[in-house]
PDB file of C-alpha atoms and ligand atoms in Angstrom:
ATOM      1  CA  UNK A 188       0.000   0.000   0.000  1.00 96.00           C
ATOM      2  CA  UNK A 189       1.389   3.406  -1.011  1.00 98.00           C
ATOM      3  CA  UNK A 190      -0.053   6.313   0.897  1.00 98.00           C
ATOM      4  CA  UNK A 191       0.570  10.040   0.597  1.00 98.00           C
ATOM      5  CA  UNK A 192      -0.252  12.458   3.401  1.00 98.00           C
ATOM      6  CA  UNK A 193      -1.388  15.896   2.222  1.00 98.00           C
ATOM      7  CA  UNK A 194      -2.121  18.927   4.361  1.00 98.00           C
ATOM      8  CA  UNK A 195      -0.795  22.249   5.588  1.00 97.00           C
ATOM      9  CA  UNK A 196       2.309  22.426   7.768  1.00 97.00           C
ATOM     10  CA  UNK A 197       1.154  21.398  11.241  1.00 96.00           C
ATOM     11  CA  UNK A 198      -2.051  19.709  10.055  1.00 98.00           C
ATOM     12  CA  UNK A 199      -0.980  16.461  11.692  1.00 97.00           C
ATOM     13  CA  UNK A 200       0.513  14.589   8.725  1.00 98.00           C
ATOM     14  CA  UNK A 201       3.466  13.325  10.747  1.00 97.00           C
ATOM     15  CA  UNK A 202       1.318  12.313  13.719  1.00 97.00           C
ATOM     16  CA  UNK A 203      -1.054  10.315  11.492  1.00 98.00           C
ATOM     17  CA  UNK A 204       1.744   8.895   9.324  1.00 98.00           C
ATOM     18  CA  UNK A 205       3.421   7.447  12.425  1.00 97.00           C
ATOM     19  CA  UNK A 206       0.180   5.811  13.564  1.00 98.00           C
ATOM     20  CA  UNK A 207      -0.455   4.373  10.085  1.00 98.00           C
ATOM     21  CA  UNK A 208       3.123   3.145   9.964  1.00 98.00           C
ATOM     22  CA  UNK A 209       2.700   1.258  13.249  1.00 97.00           C
ATOM     23  CA  UNK A 210      -0.701  -0.221  12.512  1.00 98.00           C
ATOM     24  CA  UNK A 211       0.037  -1.362   8.966  1.00 97.00           C
ATOM     25  CA  UNK A 212       3.764  -2.066   9.322  1.00 97.00           C
ATOM     26  CA  UNK A 213       4.705   0.396   6.584  1.00 98.00           C
ATOM     27  CA  UNK A 214       7.822   2.578   6.688  1.00 98.00           C
ATOM     28  CA  UNK A 215       7.163   6.242   7.478  1.00 97.00           C
ATOM     29  CA  UNK A 216       9.083   8.330   4.951  1.00 98.00           C
ATOM     30  CA  UNK A 217       9.349  12.012   5.836  1.00 97.00           C
ATOM     31  CA  UNK A 218      11.461  14.272   3.630  1.00 97.00           C
ATOM     32  CA  UNK A 219      11.522  16.856   6.447  1.00 96.00           C
ATOM     33  CA  UNK A 220      12.986  14.230   8.817  1.00 94.00           C
ATOM     34  CA  UNK A 221      15.576  13.224   6.208  1.00 96.00           C
ATOM     35  CA  UNK A 222      16.626  16.860   5.766  1.00 96.00           C
ATOM     36  CA  UNK A 223      16.786  17.438   9.538  1.00 93.00           C
ATOM     37  CA  UNK A 224      18.912  14.314  10.027  1.00 93.00           C
ATOM     38  CA  UNK A 225      21.289  15.627   7.364  1.00 95.00           C
ATOM     39  CA  UNK A 226      21.447  19.039   9.027  1.00 94.00           C
ATOM     40  CA  UNK A 227      22.210  17.398  12.351  1.00 92.00           C
ATOM     41  CA  UNK A 228      25.002  15.326  10.790  1.00 95.00           C
ATOM     42  CA  UNK A 229      26.435  18.341   8.960  1.00 97.00           C
ATOM     43  CA  UNK A 230      26.245  16.794   5.461  1.00 97.00           C
ATOM     44  CA  UNK A 231      26.415  18.824   2.236  1.00 97.00           C
ATOM     45  CA  UNK A 232      22.747  18.007   1.580  1.00 96.00           C
ATOM     46  CA  UNK A 233      21.902  19.282   5.053  1.00 97.00           C
ATOM     47  CA  UNK A 234      23.775  22.548   4.510  1.00 97.00           C
ATOM     48  CA  UNK A 235      22.000  23.146   1.215  1.00 97.00           C
ATOM     49  CA  UNK A 236      18.536  22.235   2.549  1.00 97.00           C
ATOM     50  CA  UNK A 237      18.906  24.395   5.661  1.00 97.00           C
ATOM     51  CA  UNK A 238      19.194  27.579   3.575  1.00 97.00           C
ATOM     52  CA  UNK A 239      15.651  27.045   2.327  1.00 97.00           C
ATOM     53  CA  UNK A 240      14.113  25.511   5.440  1.00 97.00           C
ATOM     54  CA  UNK A 241      15.161  28.431   7.652  1.00 95.00           C
ATOM     55  CA  UNK A 242      13.295  30.779   5.312  1.00 95.00           C
ATOM     56  CA  UNK A 243      10.171  28.626   5.260  1.00 96.00           C
ATOM     57  CA  UNK A 244      10.763  27.955   1.547  1.00 97.00           C
ATOM     58  CA  UNK A 245      10.786  24.612  -0.218  1.00 98.00           C
ATOM     59  CA  UNK A 246      14.038  22.821  -0.926  1.00 98.00           C
ATOM     60  CA  UNK A 247      14.446  22.728  -4.737  1.00 98.00           C
ATOM     61  CA  UNK A 248      12.626  19.867  -6.485  1.00 98.00           C
ATOM     62  CA  UNK A 249      15.772  18.460  -8.052  1.00 96.00           C
ATOM     63  CA  UNK A 250      17.424  17.826  -4.708  1.00 96.00           C
ATOM     64  CA  UNK A 251      14.260  16.640  -2.954  1.00 98.00           C
ATOM     65  CA  UNK A 252      13.197  14.228  -5.661  1.00 97.00           C
ATOM     66  CA  UNK A 253      16.573  12.531  -5.679  1.00 96.00           C
ATOM     67  CA  UNK A 254      16.623  11.824  -1.948  1.00 96.00           C
ATOM     68  CA  UNK A 255      13.009  10.603  -2.036  1.00 97.00           C
ATOM     69  CA  UNK A 256      13.567   8.220  -4.944  1.00 96.00           C
ATOM     70  CA  UNK A 257      16.692   6.844  -3.237  1.00 96.00           C
ATOM     71  CA  UNK A 258      14.739   6.303  -0.045  1.00 97.00           C
ATOM     72  CA  UNK A 259      11.775   4.473  -1.583  1.00 96.00           C
ATOM     73  CA  UNK A 260      14.157   2.233  -3.543  1.00 95.00           C
ATOM     74  CA  UNK A 261      15.370   0.738  -0.234  1.00 97.00           C
ATOM     75  CA  UNK A 262      14.265  -2.863   0.445  1.00 97.00           C
ATOM     76  CA  UNK A 263      11.985  -1.937   3.376  1.00 97.00           C
ATOM     77  CA  UNK A 264       9.796   0.102   0.985  1.00 97.00           C
ATOM     78  CA  UNK A 265       9.164  -2.867  -1.315  1.00 94.00           C
ATOM     79  CA  UNK A 266       5.614  -3.493  -0.046  1.00 92.00           C
ATOM     80  CA  UNK A 267       4.643   0.124   0.373  1.00 97.00           C
ATOM     81  CA  UNK A 268       5.178   3.208   2.505  1.00 98.00           C
ATOM     82  CA  UNK A 269       3.563   6.308   3.961  1.00 98.00           C
ATOM     83  CA  UNK A 270       4.938   9.512   2.453  1.00 98.00           C
ATOM     84  CA  UNK A 271       4.805  12.489   4.792  1.00 98.00           C
ATOM     85  CA  UNK A 272       5.772  15.867   3.330  1.00 98.00           C
ATOM     86  CA  UNK A 273       6.349  14.580  -0.192  1.00 98.00           C
ATOM     87  CA  UNK A 274       5.218  15.493  -2.827  1.00 98.00           C
ATOM     88  CA  UNK A 275       4.906  19.196  -2.108  1.00 98.00           C
ATOM     89  CA  UNK A 276       4.797  20.469  -5.704  1.00 98.00           C
ATOM     90  CA  UNK A 277       3.167  19.258  -8.925  1.00 98.00           C
ATOM     91  CA  UNK A 278       6.560  18.474 -10.516  1.00 98.00           C
ATOM     92  CA  UNK A 279       7.449  16.305  -7.487  1.00 98.00           C
ATOM     93  CA  UNK A 280       4.149  14.419  -7.863  1.00 98.00           C
ATOM     94  CA  UNK A 281       4.808  13.894 -11.569  1.00 98.00           C
ATOM     95  CA  UNK A 282       8.264  12.471 -10.918  1.00 98.00           C
ATOM     96  CA  UNK A 283       6.846  10.072  -8.329  1.00 97.00           C
ATOM     97  CA  UNK A 284       4.064   8.956 -10.685  1.00 97.00           C
ATOM     98  CA  UNK A 285       6.537   8.375 -13.481  1.00 97.00           C
ATOM     99  CA  UNK A 286       8.825   6.323 -11.238  1.00 96.00           C
ATOM    100  CA  UNK A 287       5.890   4.238 -10.012  1.00 96.00           C
ATOM    101  CA  UNK A 288       4.466   3.743 -13.507  1.00 96.00           C
ATOM    102  CA  UNK A 289       7.829   2.394 -14.641  1.00 95.00           C
ATOM    103  CA  UNK A 290       7.497  -0.219 -11.894  1.00 92.00           C
ATOM    104  CA  UNK A 291       3.889  -0.989 -12.921  1.00 94.00           C
ATOM    105  CA  UNK A 292       2.774   0.578  -9.674  1.00 95.00           C
ATOM    106  CA  UNK A 293       0.753   3.568  -8.414  1.00 96.00           C
ATOM    107  CA  UNK A 294      -0.260   5.653  -5.404  1.00 97.00           C
ATOM    108  CA  UNK A 295      -3.194   3.989  -3.607  1.00 98.00           C
ATOM    109  CA  UNK A 296      -4.394   6.799  -1.335  1.00 98.00           C
ATOM    110  CA  UNK A 297      -3.674  10.521  -1.003  1.00 98.00           C
ATOM    111  CA  UNK A 298      -5.120  11.523   2.361  1.00 98.00           C
ATOM    112  CA  UNK A 299      -5.719  15.222   2.860  1.00 98.00           C
ATOM    113  CA  UNK A 300      -5.714  16.173   6.538  1.00 98.00           C
ATOM    114  CA  UNK A 301      -7.810  19.306   6.444  1.00 98.00           C
ATOM    115  CA  UNK A 302      -7.049  22.029   9.023  1.00 97.00           C
ATOM    116  CA  UNK A 303      -7.789  25.740   8.457  1.00 96.00           C
ATOM    117  CA  UNK A 304      -4.974  28.301   8.731  1.00 95.00           C
ATOM    118  CA  UNK A 305      -6.446  29.758  11.953  1.00 92.00           C
ATOM    119  CA  UNK A 306      -5.582  26.569  13.842  1.00 94.00           C
ATOM    120  CA  UNK A 307      -2.106  26.192  12.419  1.00 94.00           C
ATOM    121  CA  UNK A 308      -0.113  28.824  14.335  1.00 89.00           C
ATOM    122  CA  UNK A 309      -1.405  27.347  17.592  1.00 88.00           C
ATOM    123  CA  UNK A 310      -0.409  23.847  16.545  1.00 92.00           C
ATOM    124  CA  UNK A 311       3.073  24.913  15.493  1.00 93.00           C
ATOM    125  CA  UNK A 312       3.950  27.080  18.477  1.00 92.00           C
ATOM    126  CA  UNK A 313       3.065  24.181  20.780  1.00 95.00           C
ATOM    127  CA  UNK A 314       4.875  21.516  18.740  1.00 96.00           C
ATOM    128  CA  UNK A 315       7.961  20.037  20.369  1.00 97.00           C
ATOM    129  CA  UNK A 316      10.288  17.751  18.476  1.00 95.00           C
ATOM    130  CA  UNK A 317      12.927  15.238  19.452  1.00 93.00           C
ATOM    131  CA  UNK A 318      16.007  15.692  17.285  1.00 85.00           C
ATOM    132  CA  UNK A 319      17.339  12.288  18.328  1.00 89.00           C
ATOM    133  CA  UNK A 320      14.430   9.961  17.451  1.00 89.00           C
ATOM    134  CA  UNK A 321      12.057  12.208  15.491  1.00 89.00           C
ATOM    135  CA  UNK A 322       9.124  11.894  17.904  1.00 94.00           C
ATOM    136  CA  UNK A 323       6.711  14.841  17.916  1.00 95.00           C
ATOM    137  CA  UNK A 324       4.672  16.187  20.820  1.00 97.00           C
ATOM    138  CA  UNK A 325       2.439  19.123  21.624  1.00 96.00           C
ATOM    139  CA  UNK A 326       2.561  21.017  24.912  1.00 96.00           C
ATOM    140  CA  UNK A 327      -1.243  20.889  25.207  1.00 95.00           C
ATOM    141  CA  UNK A 328      -2.550  18.178  22.853  1.00 95.00           C
ATOM    142  CA  UNK A 329       0.192  15.561  23.147  1.00 96.00           C
ATOM    143  CA  UNK A 330       2.290  16.358  26.239  1.00 97.00           C
ATOM    144  CA  UNK A 331       5.282  14.296  27.389  1.00 98.00           C
ATOM    145  CA  UNK A 332       5.332  12.657  30.821  1.00 98.00           C
ATOM    146  CA  UNK A 333       8.227  14.903  31.880  1.00 97.00           C
ATOM    147  CA  UNK A 334       8.182  18.409  30.415  1.00 96.00           C
ATOM    148  CA  UNK A 335      10.811  18.927  27.709  1.00 96.00           C
ATOM    149  CA  UNK A 336      11.992  15.296  27.693  1.00 97.00           C
ATOM    150  CA  UNK A 337      11.208  12.730  24.968  1.00 98.00           C
ATOM    151  CA  UNK A 338       9.067   9.831  26.272  1.00 98.00           C
ATOM    152  CA  UNK A 339      10.609   7.457  23.752  1.00 97.00           C
ATOM    153  CA  UNK A 340      14.345   8.122  24.101  1.00 97.00           C
ATOM    154  CA  UNK A 341      14.905  10.578  26.967  1.00 97.00           C
ATOM    155  CA  UNK A 342      16.514  13.321  24.825  1.00 97.00           C
ATOM    156  CA  UNK A 343      15.685  16.987  25.231  1.00 96.00           C
ATOM    157  CA  UNK A 344      12.917  18.400  23.058  1.00 97.00           C
ATOM    158  CA  UNK A 345      13.189  21.525  20.922  1.00 94.00           C
ATOM    159  CA  UNK A 346      10.894  24.059  19.312  1.00 94.00           C
ATOM    160  CA  UNK A 347      11.920  23.859  15.661  1.00 91.00           C
ATOM    161  CA  UNK A 348      13.378  27.126  14.323  1.00 89.00           C
ATOM    162  CA  UNK A 349      10.919  27.024  11.459  1.00 93.00           C
ATOM    163  CA  UNK A 350       7.955  26.621  13.851  1.00 94.00           C
ATOM    164  CA  UNK A 351       8.305  30.199  15.069  1.00 91.00           C
ATOM    165  CA  UNK A 352       5.301  32.334  14.008  1.00 90.00           C
ATOM    166  CA  UNK A 353       7.206  34.475  11.429  1.00 90.00           C
ATOM    167  CA  UNK A 354       8.384  31.401   9.543  1.00 94.00           C
ATOM    168  CA  UNK A 355       5.054  29.610   9.893  1.00 94.00           C
ATOM    169  CA  UNK A 356       3.380  32.475   8.027  1.00 94.00           C
ATOM    170  CA  UNK A 357       5.820  32.080   5.141  1.00 95.00           C
ATOM    171  CA  UNK A 358       5.306  28.307   5.154  1.00 96.00           C
ATOM    172  CA  UNK A 359       1.532  28.701   4.954  1.00 97.00           C
ATOM    173  CA  UNK A 360       1.890  30.986   1.936  1.00 97.00           C
ATOM    174  CA  UNK A 361       4.186  28.476   0.271  1.00 97.00           C
ATOM    175  CA  UNK A 362       1.691  25.736   1.094  1.00 98.00           C
ATOM    176  CA  UNK A 363      -1.245  27.519  -0.531  1.00 98.00           C
ATOM    177  CA  UNK A 364       0.714  28.432  -3.624  1.00 98.00           C
ATOM    178  CA  UNK A 365       2.793  25.333  -4.287  1.00 98.00           C
ATOM    179  CA  UNK A 366       1.322  22.386  -2.393  1.00 98.00           C
ATOM    180  CA  UNK A 367      -2.443  22.861  -2.240  1.00 98.00           C
ATOM    181  CA  UNK A 368      -2.822  22.277  -6.021  1.00 98.00           C
ATOM    182  CA  UNK A 369      -1.908  18.635  -5.294  1.00 98.00           C
ATOM    183  CA  UNK A 370      -5.369  18.117  -3.803  1.00 98.00           C
ATOM    184  CA  UNK A 371      -6.923  18.592  -7.225  1.00 98.00           C
ATOM    185  CA  UNK A 372      -4.108  16.625  -8.858  1.00 98.00           C
ATOM    186  CA  UNK A 373      -4.851  13.503  -6.778  1.00 98.00           C
ATOM    187  CA  UNK A 374      -8.600  14.049  -6.964  1.00 98.00           C
ATOM    188  CA  UNK A 375      -8.352  13.808 -10.750  1.00 98.00           C
ATOM    189  CA  UNK A 376      -6.453  10.535 -10.340  1.00 97.00           C
ATOM    190  CA  UNK A 377      -9.315   9.234  -8.185  1.00 98.00           C
ATOM    191  CA  UNK A 378      -7.204   8.510  -5.094  1.00 98.00           C
ATOM    192  CA  UNK A 379      -7.974  11.569  -2.960  1.00 98.00           C
ATOM    193  CA  UNK A 380      -9.527  11.056   0.495  1.00 98.00           C
ATOM    194  CA  UNK A 381     -10.366  13.936   2.833  1.00 98.00           C
ATOM    195  CA  UNK A 382     -10.378  13.814   6.636  1.00 98.00           C
ATOM    196  CA  UNK A 383     -11.224  16.524   9.152  1.00 98.00           C
ATOM    197  CA  UNK A 384      -7.926  17.258  10.915  1.00 98.00           C
ATOM    198  CA  UNK A 385      -9.369  19.606  13.559  1.00 97.00           C
ATOM    199  CA  UNK A 386     -10.713  16.864  15.813  1.00 97.00           C
ATOM    200  CA  UNK A 387      -8.777  14.815  18.378  1.00 97.00           C
ATOM    201  CA  UNK A 388      -5.817  12.966  16.812  1.00 97.00           C
ATOM    202  CA  UNK A 389      -7.279   9.533  17.656  1.00 98.00           C
ATOM    203  CA  UNK A 390     -10.539  10.462  15.945  1.00 98.00           C
ATOM    204  CA  UNK A 391      -8.600  11.608  12.892  1.00 98.00           C
ATOM    205  CA  UNK A 392      -6.839   8.260  12.915  1.00 98.00           C
ATOM    206  CA  UNK A 393     -10.141   6.354  13.130  1.00 98.00           C
ATOM    207  CA  UNK A 394     -11.350   8.123   9.983  1.00 98.00           C
ATOM    208  CA  UNK A 395      -8.136   7.184   8.216  1.00 98.00           C
ATOM    209  CA  UNK A 396      -8.407   3.546   9.277  1.00 98.00           C
ATOM    210  CA  UNK A 397     -11.931   3.328   7.839  1.00 98.00           C
ATOM    211  CA  UNK A 398     -10.603   4.674   4.549  1.00 98.00           C
ATOM    212  CA  UNK A 399      -7.701   2.217   4.405  1.00 97.00           C
ATOM    213  CA  UNK A 400      -9.614  -0.876   5.535  1.00 91.00           C
TER     214      UNK A 400
HETATM  215  P1  ADP B 193       5.841  20.118   8.343  1.00 73.97           P
HETATM  216  O1  ADP B 193       5.956  19.224   9.536  1.00 73.97           O
HETATM  217  O2  ADP B 193       5.516  21.495   8.663  1.00 73.97           O
HETATM  218  O3  ADP B 193       4.911  19.586   7.320  1.00 73.97           O
HETATM  219  P2  ADP B 193       8.305  19.126   7.209  1.00 73.97           P
HETATM  220  O4  ADP B 193       9.072  18.551   8.327  1.00 73.97           O
HETATM  221  O5  ADP B 193       7.593  18.188   6.302  1.00 73.97           O
HETATM  222  O6  ADP B 193       7.308  20.227   7.753  1.00 73.97           O
HETATM  223  O7  ADP B 193       9.257  20.036   6.311  1.00 73.97           O
HETATM  224  C1  ADP B 193      10.076  21.024   6.875  1.00 73.97           C
HETATM  225  C2  ADP B 193      10.768  21.789   5.753  1.00 73.97           C
HETATM  226  O8  ADP B 193      11.580  20.884   4.976  1.00 73.97           O
HETATM  227  C3  ADP B 193       9.841  22.438   4.742  1.00 73.97           C
HETATM  228  O9  ADP B 193       9.390  23.715   5.159  1.00 73.97           O
HETATM  229  C4  ADP B 193      10.758  22.522   3.508  1.00 73.97           C
HETATM  230  O10 ADP B 193      11.679  23.575   3.626  1.00 73.97           O
HETATM  231  C5  ADP B 193      11.536  21.211   3.609  1.00 73.97           C
HETATM  232  N1  ADP B 193      10.877  20.116   2.864  1.00 73.97           N
HETATM  233  C6  ADP B 193      10.363  18.963   3.393  1.00 73.97           C
HETATM  234  N2  ADP B 193       9.814  18.195   2.433  1.00 73.97           N
HETATM  235  C7  ADP B 193       9.972  18.875   1.261  1.00 73.97           C
HETATM  236  C8  ADP B 193       9.604  18.627  -0.093  1.00 73.97           C
HETATM  237  N3  ADP B 193       8.940  17.522  -0.465  1.00 73.97           N
HETATM  238  N4  ADP B 193       9.947  19.557  -1.024  1.00 73.97           N
HETATM  239  C9  ADP B 193      10.615  20.674  -0.704  1.00 73.97           C
HETATM  240  N5  ADP B 193      10.973  20.972   0.560  1.00 73.97           N
HETATM  241  C10 ADP B 193      10.659  20.092   1.536  1.00 73.97           C
HETATM  242  P1  ADP B 194       2.668  18.012  10.270  1.00 73.97           P
HETATM  243  O1  ADP B 194       3.494  16.761  10.118  1.00 73.97           O
HETATM  244  O2  ADP B 194       1.500  18.046   9.346  1.00 73.97           O
HETATM  245  O3  ADP B 194       3.483  19.251  10.196  1.00 73.97           O
HETATM  246  P2  ADP B 194       2.413  17.213  13.086  1.00 73.97           P
HETATM  247  O4  ADP B 194       1.923  15.801  13.032  1.00 73.97           O
HETATM  248  O5  ADP B 194       3.832  17.419  13.458  1.00 73.97           O
HETATM  249  O6  ADP B 194       2.030  17.977  11.728  1.00 73.97           O
HETATM  250  O7  ADP B 194       1.458  18.005  14.102  1.00 73.97           O
HETATM  251  C1  ADP B 194       1.690  19.378  14.401  1.00 73.97           C
HETATM  252  C2  ADP B 194       1.485  19.603  15.906  1.00 73.97           C
HETATM  253  O8  ADP B 194       0.094  19.446  16.229  1.00 73.97           O
HETATM  254  C3  ADP B 194       2.224  18.603  16.798  1.00 73.97           C
HETATM  255  O9  ADP B 194       2.646  19.286  17.963  1.00 73.97           O
HETATM  256  C4  ADP B 194       1.188  17.536  17.107  1.00 73.97           C
HETATM  257  O10 ADP B 194       1.433  16.911  18.364  1.00 73.97           O
HETATM  258  C5  ADP B 194      -0.109  18.346  17.131  1.00 73.97           C
HETATM  259  N1  ADP B 194      -1.273  17.617  16.599  1.00 73.97           N
HETATM  260  C6  ADP B 194      -1.308  16.680  15.606  1.00 73.97           C
HETATM  261  N2  ADP B 194      -2.578  16.255  15.378  1.00 73.97           N
HETATM  262  C7  ADP B 194      -3.361  16.949  16.237  1.00 73.97           C
HETATM  263  C8  ADP B 194      -4.792  16.955  16.497  1.00 73.97           C
HETATM  264  N3  ADP B 194      -5.650  16.193  15.799  1.00 73.97           N
HETATM  265  N4  ADP B 194      -5.240  17.807  17.455  1.00 73.97           N
HETATM  266  C9  ADP B 194      -4.384  18.602  18.142  1.00 73.97           C
HETATM  267  N5  ADP B 194      -3.051  18.635  17.953  1.00 73.97           N
HETATM  268  C10 ADP B 194      -2.541  17.824  17.013  1.00 73.97           C
HETATM  269 ZN1   ZN B 195      13.294  10.976  21.235  1.00 73.97          ZN
END
């Protein structure tokens, strides 16, 4: 099963992708996580990506597409995956479709987690991330047992630089301009599914499970 998560920054794509990944045993592939791991390790890719991420802009398609195609060619992705944060532009979607078509394959579901802009700033300013294991929390909606400490690995949590309100505004603009057109793109392909992302995260997940089952 090949699933794509669509939605604004902070809509809950990562949260839902992780739950899908656990329930269905599919790898969770997040281009944002791959970029952040590269930044943390000081790689050339990380240095290049950071320039764009800090501004709330998209990393160029050429670079992004290459790392994504490399990732989904790994053996663990053979039976499917959940893509979180990719594609984010029409050209990225076209490259993915072409690669899948060459393998006689296709995207099964594109799930749009719908959350209006008004809710997003609140979500992002409360998001806390673990740079060691990638776990995500929220100070109100998904708190850790001990404040500021990852439940899964014990590392300290951070507020991502790009989750500060100034950058979130830029990211929302980028989303509406470059990413939102993908909703229509996948609708035309007949694989689009919409879920209300404003309700409790377990309720959102229940809606997704009924779509996938
Ligand atoms: P969010 O959790 O807000 O959806 P991500 O972790 O997916 O954010 O992405 C963080 C940043 O990484 C983006 O703002 C962008 O700069 C970069 N990025 C991630 N995925 C892509 C992509 N598919 N294309 C271009 N840039 C990307
Ligand atoms: P995205 O990957 O789309 O950027 P995340 O999954 O990281 O979004 O979620 C953004 C923030 O909102 C996180 O702090 C997360 O814990 C929280 N969150 C996710 N889903 C919900 C929900 N349904 N209700 C309230 N908060 C949520
Ligand atoms: Zn952790």
